[in-house]
């Protein structure tokens, strides 16, 4: 049986992997056991699981992903647990699915903050720190991105509220509000803000992908500071922010 349960990474690594597998599974009616199912449901994501269980298993990779998507028939289960599927072309494929009207409606209707969609002029900043602190684009990026918009309330979400970057933002914007919610609710709230400023990594990618009515900004890719797949942010409508560190 195809399964994503043993895949590595934090929540949004699982989320992207699940979506990538679901799209292949739907094409080939594969039975799938998914990781993080409760959180998937909370976001309004209905992942496909069909009837086909095979006696052999094939590694699903970024390199054979579209070949399998386009195949007329496959006769094996898929092992996706060793890959992340965050290459730009796959992320754009997932985005196409997420913007399908019925999928979008499901996500919007599940969002407890849905009344905020397309009805505010707030800014939301996601700042990934902790284990990737040394690769963070830094305060200069966030200040530059914020200067590119006029907004009402600034909301800040992070995994380390004591970091100097957070202190710097609060010094520049003393009325900013800190968002200390669950992973799912942080994504849901952030994606309803008009101006969404991303950090790096899969959590930021998902916030951006679900920000249906927002201007989305992301930092330029700096050589030597990339621990994630940079092409995941290459969404045509998103705005790259060039800055001096």
C-alpha positions as protocol buffer text, in pm:
chain_id: "A"
residue {
  index: 1
  type: UNK
  ca { x: 0 y: 0 z: 0 }
}
residue {
  index: 2
  type: UNK
  ca { x: 118 y: 351 z: -71 }
}
residue {
  index: 3
  type: UNK
  ca { x: 194 y: 546 z: 248 }
}
residue {
  index: 4
  type: UNK
  ca { x: 340 y: 884 z: 348 }
}
residue {
  index: 5
  type: UNK
  ca { x: 335 y: 808 z: 719 }
}
residue {
  index: 6
  type: UNK
  ca { x: 708 y: 752 z: 755 }
}
residue {
  index: 7
  type: UNK
  ca { x: 813 y: 1065 z: 567 }
}
residue {
  index: 8
  type: UNK
  ca { x: 1061 y: 1298 z: 732 }
}
residue {
  index: 9
  type: UNK
  ca { x: 1036 y: 1669 z: 811 }
}
residue {
  index: 10
  type: UNK
  ca { x: 805 y: 1901 z: 997 }
}
residue {
  index: 11
  type: UNK
  ca { x: 435 y: 1945 z: 935 }
}
residue {
  index: 12
  type: UNK
  ca { x: 444 y: 2137 z: 607 }
}
residue {
  index: 13
  type: UNK
  ca { x: 701 y: 1901 z: 459 }
}
residue {
  index: 14
  type: UNK
  ca { x: 439 y: 1632 z: 518 }
}
residue {
  index: 15
  type: UNK
  ca { x: 164 y: 1854 z: 379 }
}
residue {
  index: 16
  type: UNK
  ca { x: 344 y: 1916 z: 49 }
}
residue {
  index: 17
  type: UNK
  ca { x: 442 y: 1550 z: 18 }
}
residue {
  index: 18
  type: UNK
  ca { x: 84 y: 1444 z: 87 }
}
residue {
  index: 19
  type: UNK
  ca { x: -54 y: 1674 z: -180 }
}
residue {
  index: 20
  type: UNK
  ca { x: 203 y: 1557 z: -434 }
}
residue {
  index: 21
  type: UNK
  ca { x: 120 y: 1193 z: -367 }
}
residue {
  index: 22
  type: UNK
  ca { x: -256 y: 1256 z: -363 }
}
residue {
  index: 23
  type: UNK
  ca { x: -245 y: 1395 z: -717 }
}
residue {
  index: 24
  type: UNK
  ca { x: -65 y: 1085 z: -847 }
}
residue {
  index: 25
  type: UNK
  ca { x: -291 y: 854 z: -644 }
}
residue {
  index: 26
  type: UNK
  ca { x: -603 y: 1012 z: -790 }
}
residue {
  index: 27
  type: UNK
  ca { x: -474 y: 949 z: -1143 }
}
residue {
  index: 28
  type: UNK
  ca { x: -414 y: 580 z: -1069 }
}
residue {
  index: 29
  type: UNK
  ca { x: -677 y: 501 z: -802 }
}
residue {
  index: 30
  type: UNK
  ca { x: -410 y: 415 z: -545 }
}
residue {
  index: 31
  type: UNK
  ca { x: -500 y: 333 z: -187 }
}
residue {
  index: 32
  type: UNK
  ca { x: -293 y: 565 z: 35 }
}
residue {
  index: 33
  type: UNK
  ca { x: -230 y: 601 z: 407 }
}
residue {
  index: 34
  type: UNK
  ca { x: -144 y: 965 z: 480 }
}
residue {
  index: 35
  type: UNK
  ca { x: 49 y: 1129 z: 761 }
}
residue {
  index: 36
  type: UNK
  ca { x: -92 y: 1421 z: 964 }
}
residue {
  index: 37
  type: UNK
  ca { x: -446 y: 1338 z: 855 }
}
residue {
  index: 38
  type: UNK
  ca { x: -611 y: 1535 z: 1134 }
}
residue {
  index: 39
  type: UNK
  ca { x: -430 y: 1853 z: 1035 }
}
residue {
  index: 40
  type: UNK
  ca { x: -506 y: 1792 z: 667 }
}
residue {
  index: 41
  type: UNK
  ca { x: -875 y: 1775 z: 751 }
}
residue {
  index: 42
  type: UNK
  ca { x: -853 y: 2088 z: 967 }
}
residue {
  index: 43
  type: UNK
  ca { x: -718 y: 2280 z: 668 }
}
residue {
  index: 44
  type: UNK
  ca { x: -998 y: 2154 z: 444 }
}
residue {
  index: 45
  type: UNK
  ca { x: -767 y: 1932 z: 239 }
}
residue {
  index: 46
  type: UNK
  ca { x: -930 y: 1613 z: 116 }
}
residue {
  index: 47
  type: UNK
  ca { x: -651 y: 1379 z: 9 }
}
residue {
  index: 48
  type: UNK
  ca { x: -732 y: 1102 z: -237 }
}
residue {
  index: 49
  type: UNK
  ca { x: -721 y: 736 z: -144 }
}
residue {
  index: 50
  type: UNK
  ca { x: -856 y: 479 z: -389 }
}
residue {
  index: 51
  type: UNK
  ca { x: -879 y: 102 z: -415 }
}
residue {
  index: 52
  type: UNK
  ca { x: -558 y: -20 z: -577 }
}
residue {
  index: 53
  type: UNK
  ca { x: -298 y: -201 z: -368 }
}
residue {
  index: 54
  type: UNK
  ca { x: -10 y: -362 z: -552 }
}
residue {
  index: 55
  type: UNK
  ca { x: 245 y: -627 z: -462 }
}
residue {
  index: 56
  type: UNK
  ca { x: 549 y: -418 z: -556 }
}
residue {
  index: 57
  type: UNK
  ca { x: 659 y: -64 z: -469 }
}
residue {
  index: 58
  type: UNK
  ca { x: 841 y: 204 z: -667 }
}
residue {
  index: 59
  type: UNK
  ca { x: 1029 y: 503 z: -531 }
}
residue {
  index: 60
  type: UNK
  ca { x: 846 y: 824 z: -620 }
}
residue {
  index: 61
  type: UNK
  ca { x: 1100 y: 1102 z: -680 }
}
residue {
  index: 62
  type: UNK
  ca { x: 1110 y: 1454 z: -817 }
}
residue {
  index: 63
  type: UNK
  ca { x: 1263 y: 1314 z: -1136 }
}
residue {
  index: 64
  type: UNK
  ca { x: 991 y: 1058 z: -1216 }
}
residue {
  index: 65
  type: UNK
  ca { x: 700 y: 1252 z: -1066 }
}
residue {
  index: 66
  type: UNK
  ca { x: 549 y: 1393 z: -1384 }
}
residue {
  index: 67
  type: UNK
  ca { x: 617 y: 1075 z: -1578 }
}
residue {
  index: 68
  type: UNK
  ca { x: 399 y: 888 z: -1328 }
}
residue {
  index: 69
  type: UNK
  ca { x: 140 y: 1167 z: -1325 }
}
residue {
  index: 70
  type: UNK
  ca { x: 106 y: 1130 z: -1701 }
}
residue {
  index: 71
  type: UNK
  ca { x: 125 y: 751 z: -1726 }
}
residue {
  index: 72
  type: UNK
  ca { x: -193 y: 574 z: -1831 }
}
residue {
  index: 73
  type: UNK
  ca { x: -146 y: 296 z: -1578 }
}
residue {
  index: 74
  type: UNK
  ca { x: 92 y: 190 z: -1302 }
}
residue {
  index: 75
  type: UNK
  ca { x: 106 y: -146 z: -1127 }
}
residue {
  index: 76
  type: UNK
  ca { x: 293 y: -65 z: -806 }
}
residue {
  index: 77
  type: UNK
  ca { x: 257 y: 123 z: -482 }
}
residue {
  index: 78
  type: UNK
  ca { x: 461 y: 439 z: -436 }
}
residue {
  index: 79
  type: UNK
  ca { x: 724 y: 510 z: -172 }
}
residue {
  index: 80
  type: UNK
  ca { x: 749 y: 888 z: -131 }
}
residue {
  index: 81
  type: UNK
  ca { x: 888 y: 903 z: 221 }
}
residue {
  index: 82
  type: UNK
  ca { x: 1247 y: 987 z: 127 }
}
residue {
  index: 83
  type: UNK
  ca { x: 1164 y: 1293 z: -85 }
}
residue {
  index: 84
  type: UNK
  ca { x: 1014 y: 1639 z: -29 }
}
residue {
  index: 85
  type: UNK
  ca { x: 865 y: 1731 z: -372 }
}
residue {
  index: 86
  type: UNK
  ca { x: 936 y: 2102 z: -329 }
}
residue {
  index: 87
  type: UNK
  ca { x: 1093 y: 2159 z: -668 }
}
residue {
  index: 88
  type: UNK
  ca { x: 935 y: 2456 z: -841 }
}
residue {
  index: 89
  type: UNK
  ca { x: 748 y: 2268 z: -1114 }
}
residue {
  index: 90
  type: UNK
  ca { x: 590 y: 2032 z: -861 }
}
residue {
  index: 91
  type: UNK
  ca { x: 495 y: 2317 z: -626 }
}
residue {
  index: 92
  type: UNK
  ca { x: 332 y: 2499 z: -918 }
}
residue {
  index: 93
  type: UNK
  ca { x: 144 y: 2177 z: -1002 }
}
residue {
  index: 94
  type: UNK
  ca { x: 20 y: 2162 z: -643 }
}
residue {
  index: 95
  type: UNK
  ca { x: -74 y: 2529 z: -656 }
}
residue {
  index: 96
  type: UNK
  ca { x: -287 y: 2464 z: -965 }
}
residue {
  index: 97
  type: UNK
  ca { x: -475 y: 2203 z: -763 }
}
residue {
  index: 98
  type: UNK
  ca { x: -514 y: 2433 z: -460 }
}
residue {
  index: 99
  type: UNK
  ca { x: -664 y: 2708 z: -676 }
}
residue {
  index: 100
  type: UNK
  ca { x: -925 y: 2475 z: -826 }
}
residue {
  index: 101
  type: UNK
  ca { x: -1257 y: 2629 z: -727 }
}
residue {
  index: 102
  type: UNK
  ca { x: -1394 y: 2335 z: -527 }
}
residue {
  index: 103
  type: UNK
  ca { x: -1062 y: 2285 z: -343 }
}
residue {
  index: 104
  type: UNK
  ca { x: -1033 y: 2656 z: -271 }
}
residue {
  index: 105
  type: UNK
  ca { x: -1388 y: 2667 z: -136 }
}
residue {
  index: 106
  type: UNK
  ca { x: -1316 y: 2373 z: 96 }
}
residue {
  index: 107
  type: UNK
  ca { x: -1005 y: 2544 z: 235 }
}
residue {
  index: 108
  type: UNK
  ca { x: -1175 y: 2882 z: 272 }
}
residue {
  index: 109
  type: UNK
  ca { x: -1484 y: 2732 z: 439 }
}
residue {
  index: 110
  type: UNK
  ca { x: -1267 y: 2543 z: 692 }
}
residue {
  index: 111
  type: UNK
  ca { x: -1075 y: 2855 z: 788 }
}
residue {
  index: 112
  type: UNK
  ca { x: -1204 y: 2997 z: 1119 }
}
residue {
  index: 113
  type: UNK
  ca { x: -1077 y: 3339 z: 1007 }
}
residue {
  index: 114
  type: UNK
  ca { x: -1245 y: 3324 z: 666 }
}
residue {
  index: 115
  type: UNK
  ca { x: -1435 y: 3651 z: 721 }
}
residue {
  index: 116
  type: UNK
  ca { x: -1098 y: 3826 z: 687 }
}
residue {
  index: 117
  type: UNK
  ca { x: -1038 y: 3710 z: 332 }
}
residue {
  index: 118
  type: UNK
  ca { x: -1025 y: 4004 z: 91 }
}
residue {
  index: 119
  type: UNK
  ca { x: -1160 y: 4236 z: 363 }
}
residue {
  index: 120
  type: UNK
  ca { x: -856 y: 4377 z: 547 }
}
residue {
  index: 121
  type: UNK
  ca { x: -540 y: 4574 z: 480 }
}
residue {
  index: 122
  type: UNK
  ca { x: -319 y: 4396 z: 732 }
}
residue {
  index: 123
  type: UNK
  ca { x: 33 y: 4261 z: 691 }
}
residue {
  index: 124
  type: UNK
  ca { x: 152 y: 3922 z: 812 }
}
residue {
  index: 125
  type: UNK
  ca { x: 516 y: 3824 z: 853 }
}
residue {
  index: 126
  type: UNK
  ca { x: 631 y: 3465 z: 899 }
}
residue {
  index: 127
  type: UNK
  ca { x: 983 y: 3440 z: 1045 }
}
residue {
  index: 128
  type: UNK
  ca { x: 1144 y: 3095 z: 1054 }
}
residue {
  index: 129
  type: UNK
  ca { x: 1421 y: 3082 z: 1315 }
}
residue {
  index: 130
  type: UNK
  ca { x: 1535 y: 2815 z: 1568 }
}
residue {
  index: 131
  type: UNK
  ca { x: 1734 y: 2549 z: 1380 }
}
residue {
  index: 132
  type: UNK
  ca { x: 1771 y: 2765 z: 1066 }
}
residue {
  index: 133
  type: UNK
  ca { x: 1846 y: 3094 z: 1241 }
}
residue {
  index: 134
  type: UNK
  ca { x: 2183 y: 3129 z: 1071 }
}
residue {
  index: 135
  type: UNK
  ca { x: 2024 y: 3122 z: 726 }
}
residue {
  index: 136
  type: UNK
  ca { x: 1742 y: 3365 z: 801 }
}
residue {
  index: 137
  type: UNK
  ca { x: 1739 y: 3659 z: 556 }
}
residue {
  index: 138
  type: UNK
  ca { x: 1754 y: 3897 z: 853 }
}
residue {
  index: 139
  type: UNK
  ca { x: 1582 y: 4209 z: 979 }
}
residue {
  index: 140
  type: UNK
  ca { x: 1679 y: 4418 z: 673 }
}
residue {
  index: 141
  type: UNK
  ca { x: 1469 y: 4189 z: 450 }
}
residue {
  index: 142
  type: UNK
  ca { x: 1156 y: 4212 z: 664 }
}
residue {
  index: 143
  type: UNK
  ca { x: 1182 y: 4590 z: 695 }
}
residue {
  index: 144
  type: UNK
  ca { x: 1234 y: 4624 z: 319 }
}
residue {
  index: 145
  type: UNK
  ca { x: 937 y: 4399 z: 242 }
}
residue {
  index: 146
  type: UNK
  ca { x: 714 y: 4588 z: 484 }
}
residue {
  index: 147
  type: UNK
  ca { x: 818 y: 4918 z: 329 }
}
residue {
  index: 148
  type: UNK
  ca { x: 678 y: 4799 z: -3 }
}
residue {
  index: 149
  type: UNK
  ca { x: 318 y: 4807 z: 127 }
}
residue {
  index: 150
  type: UNK
  ca { x: 90 y: 5040 z: 320 }
}
residue {
  index: 151
  type: UNK
  ca { x: -100 y: 4844 z: 581 }
}
residue {
  index: 152
  type: UNK
  ca { x: -307 y: 4879 z: 896 }
}
residue {
  index: 153
  type: UNK
  ca { x: -206 y: 4615 z: 1152 }
}
residue {
  index: 154
  type: UNK
  ca { x: 115 y: 4412 z: 1138 }
}
residue {
  index: 155
  type: UNK
  ca { x: 100 y: 4053 z: 1262 }
}
residue {
  index: 156
  type: UNK
  ca { x: 417 y: 3856 z: 1334 }
}
residue {
  index: 157
  type: UNK
  ca { x: 441 y: 3477 z: 1355 }
}
residue {
  index: 158
  type: UNK
  ca { x: 763 y: 3298 z: 1448 }
}
residue {
  index: 159
  type: UNK
  ca { x: 905 y: 2996 z: 1626 }
}
residue {
  index: 160
  type: UNK
  ca { x: 1120 y: 3216 z: 1854 }
}
residue {
  index: 161
  type: UNK
  ca { x: 956 y: 3529 z: 1994 }
}
residue {
  index: 162
  type: UNK
  ca { x: 1272 y: 3625 z: 2187 }
}
residue {
  index: 163
  type: UNK
  ca { x: 1496 y: 3659 z: 1882 }
}
residue {
  index: 164
  type: UNK
  ca { x: 1659 y: 3994 z: 1798 }
}
residue {
  index: 165
  type: UNK
  ca { x: 1479 y: 4004 z: 1463 }
}
residue {
  index: 166
  type: UNK
  ca { x: 1145 y: 4005 z: 1644 }
}
residue {
  index: 167
  type: UNK
  ca { x: 1269 y: 4274 z: 1881 }
}
residue {
  index: 168
  type: UNK
  ca { x: 1382 y: 4482 z: 1585 }
}
residue {
  index: 169
  type: UNK
  ca { x: 1046 y: 4456 z: 1414 }
}
residue {
  index: 170
  type: UNK
  ca { x: 865 y: 4549 z: 1734 }
}
residue {
  index: 171
  type: UNK
  ca { x: 1093 y: 4851 z: 1774 }
}
residue {
  index: 172
  type: UNK
  ca { x: 1008 y: 4962 z: 1420 }
}
residue {
  index: 173
  type: UNK
  ca { x: 638 y: 4875 z: 1454 }
}
residue {
  index: 174
  type: UNK
  ca { x: 550 y: 4898 z: 1826 }
}
residue {
  index: 175
  type: UNK
  ca { x: 180 y: 4829 z: 1767 }
}
residue {
  index: 176
  type: UNK
  ca { x: 249 y: 4500 z: 1587 }
}
residue {
  index: 177
  type: UNK
  ca { x: 71 y: 4194 z: 1724 }
}
residue {
  index: 178
  type: UNK
  ca { x: 234 y: 3857 z: 1783 }
}
residue {
  index: 179
  type: UNK
  ca { x: 55 y: 3550 z: 1648 }
}
residue {
  index: 180
  type: UNK
  ca { x: 99 y: 3257 z: 1885 }
}
residue {
  index: 181
  type: UNK
  ca { x: -134 y: 2992 z: 1747 }
}
residue {
  index: 182
  type: UNK
  ca { x: -115 y: 2628 z: 1643 }
}
residue {
  index: 183
  type: UNK
  ca { x: 55 y: 2545 z: 1314 }
}
residue {
  index: 184
  type: UNK
  ca { x: -277 y: 2503 z: 1137 }
}
residue {
  index: 185
  type: UNK
  ca { x: -430 y: 2823 z: 1274 }
}
residue {
  index: 186
  type: UNK
  ca { x: -113 y: 3021 z: 1203 }
}
residue {
  index: 187
  type: UNK
  ca { x: -137 y: 2917 z: 838 }
}
residue {
  index: 188
  type: UNK
  ca { x: -509 y: 2992 z: 830 }
}
residue {
  index: 189
  type: UNK
  ca { x: -480 y: 3333 z: 991 }
}
residue {
  index: 190
  type: UNK
  ca { x: -172 y: 3442 z: 800 }
}
residue {
  index: 191
  type: UNK
  ca { x: -322 y: 3348 z: 464 }
}
residue {
  index: 192
  type: UNK
  ca { x: -615 y: 3585 z: 520 }
}
residue {
  index: 193
  type: UNK
  ca { x: -396 y: 3896 z: 552 }
}
residue {
  index: 194
  type: UNK
  ca { x: -370 y: 4130 z: 255 }
}
residue {
  index: 195
  type: UNK
  ca { x: 11 y: 4151 z: 255 }
}
residue {
  index: 196
  type: UNK
  ca { x: 197 y: 3827 z: 330 }
}
residue {
  index: 197
  type: UNK
  ca { x: 573 y: 3832 z: 384 }
}
residue {
  index: 198
  type: UNK
  ca { x: 737 y: 3494 z: 375 }
}
residue {
  index: 199
  type: UNK
  ca { x: 1056 y: 3367 z: 531 }
}
residue {
  index: 200
  type: UNK
  ca { x: 1199 y: 3045 z: 390 }
}
residue {
  index: 201
  type: UNK
  ca { x: 1111 y: 2675 z: 402 }
}
residue {
  index: 202
  type: UNK
  ca { x: 796 y: 2472 z: 355 }
}
residue {
  index: 203
  type: UNK
  ca { x: 586 y: 2646 z: 622 }
}
residue {
  index: 204
  type: UNK
  ca { x: 623 y: 2979 z: 442 }
}
residue {
  index: 205
  type: UNK
  ca { x: 553 y: 2812 z: 107 }
}
residue {
  index: 206
  type: UNK
  ca { x: 221 y: 2676 z: 234 }
}
residue {
  index: 207
  type: UNK
  ca { x: 115 y: 3011 z: 380 }
}
residue {
  index: 208
  type: UNK
  ca { x: 187 y: 3167 z: 44 }
}
residue {
  index: 209
  type: UNK
  ca { x: 4 y: 2900 z: -155 }
}
residue {
  index: 210
  type: UNK
  ca { x: -310 y: 2943 z: 55 }
}
residue {
  index: 211
  type: UNK
  ca { x: -303 y: 3324 z: 49 }
}
residue {
  index: 212
  type: UNK
  ca { x: -571 y: 3349 z: -216 }
}
residue {
  index: 213
  type: UNK
  ca { x: -641 y: 3722 z: -190 }
}
residue {
  index: 214
  type: UNK
  ca { x: -297 y: 3849 z: -86 }
}
residue {
  index: 215
  type: UNK
  ca { x: 16 y: 4014 z: -215 }
}
residue {
  index: 216
  type: UNK
  ca { x: 291 y: 3765 z: -137 }
}
residue {
  index: 217
  type: UNK
  ca { x: 657 y: 3862 z: -87 }
}
residue {
  index: 218
  type: UNK
  ca { x: 963 y: 3640 z: -45 }
}
residue {
  index: 219
  type: UNK
  ca { x: 1338 y: 3708 z: -2 }
}
residue {
  index: 220
  type: UNK
  ca { x: 1591 y: 3688 z: -281 }
}
residue {
  index: 221
  type: UNK
  ca { x: 1790 y: 3366 z: -268 }
}
residue {
  index: 222
  type: UNK
  ca { x: 2138 y: 3422 z: -122 }
}
residue {
  index: 223
  type: UNK
  ca { x: 2414 y: 3179 z: -216 }
}
residue {
  index: 224
  type: UNK
  ca { x: 2544 y: 2999 z: 89 }
}
residue {
  index: 225
  type: UNK
  ca { x: 2224 y: 3064 z: 287 }
}
residue {
  index: 226
  type: UNK
  ca { x: 1991 y: 2814 z: 123 }
}
residue {
  index: 227
  type: UNK
  ca { x: 1890 y: 2505 z: 321 }
}
residue {
  index: 228
  type: UNK
  ca { x: 1555 y: 2472 z: 140 }
}
residue {
  index: 229
  type: UNK
  ca { x: 1452 y: 2431 z: -225 }
}
residue {
  index: 230
  type: UNK
  ca { x: 1460 y: 2790 z: -360 }
}
residue {
  index: 231
  type: UNK
  ca { x: 1255 y: 2715 z: -671 }
}
residue {
  index: 232
  type: UNK
  ca { x: 957 y: 2637 z: -445 }
}
residue {
  index: 233
  type: UNK
  ca { x: 909 y: 3014 z: -421 }
}
residue {
  index: 234
  type: UNK
  ca { x: 912 y: 3071 z: -796 }
}
residue {
  index: 235
  type: UNK
  ca { x: 541 y: 3148 z: -822 }
}
residue {
  index: 236
  type: UNK
  ca { x: 480 y: 3405 z: -1101 }
}
residue {
  index: 237
  type: UNK
  ca { x: 248 y: 3625 z: -893 }
}
residue {
  index: 238
  type: UNK
  ca { x: 478 y: 3638 z: -591 }
}
residue {
  index: 239
  type: UNK
  ca { x: 717 y: 3930 z: -551 }
}
residue {
  index: 240
  type: UNK
  ca { x: 1085 y: 3874 z: -479 }
}
residue {
  index: 241
  type: UNK
  ca { x: 1238 y: 4128 z: -242 }
}
residue {
  index: 242
  type: UNK
  ca { x: 1595 y: 4230 z: -312 }
}
residue {
  index: 243
  type: UNK
  ca { x: 1778 y: 4370 z: -10 }
}
residue {
  index: 244
  type: UNK
  ca { x: 2118 y: 4438 z: 137 }
}
residue {
  index: 245
  type: UNK
  ca { x: 2182 y: 4211 z: 439 }
}
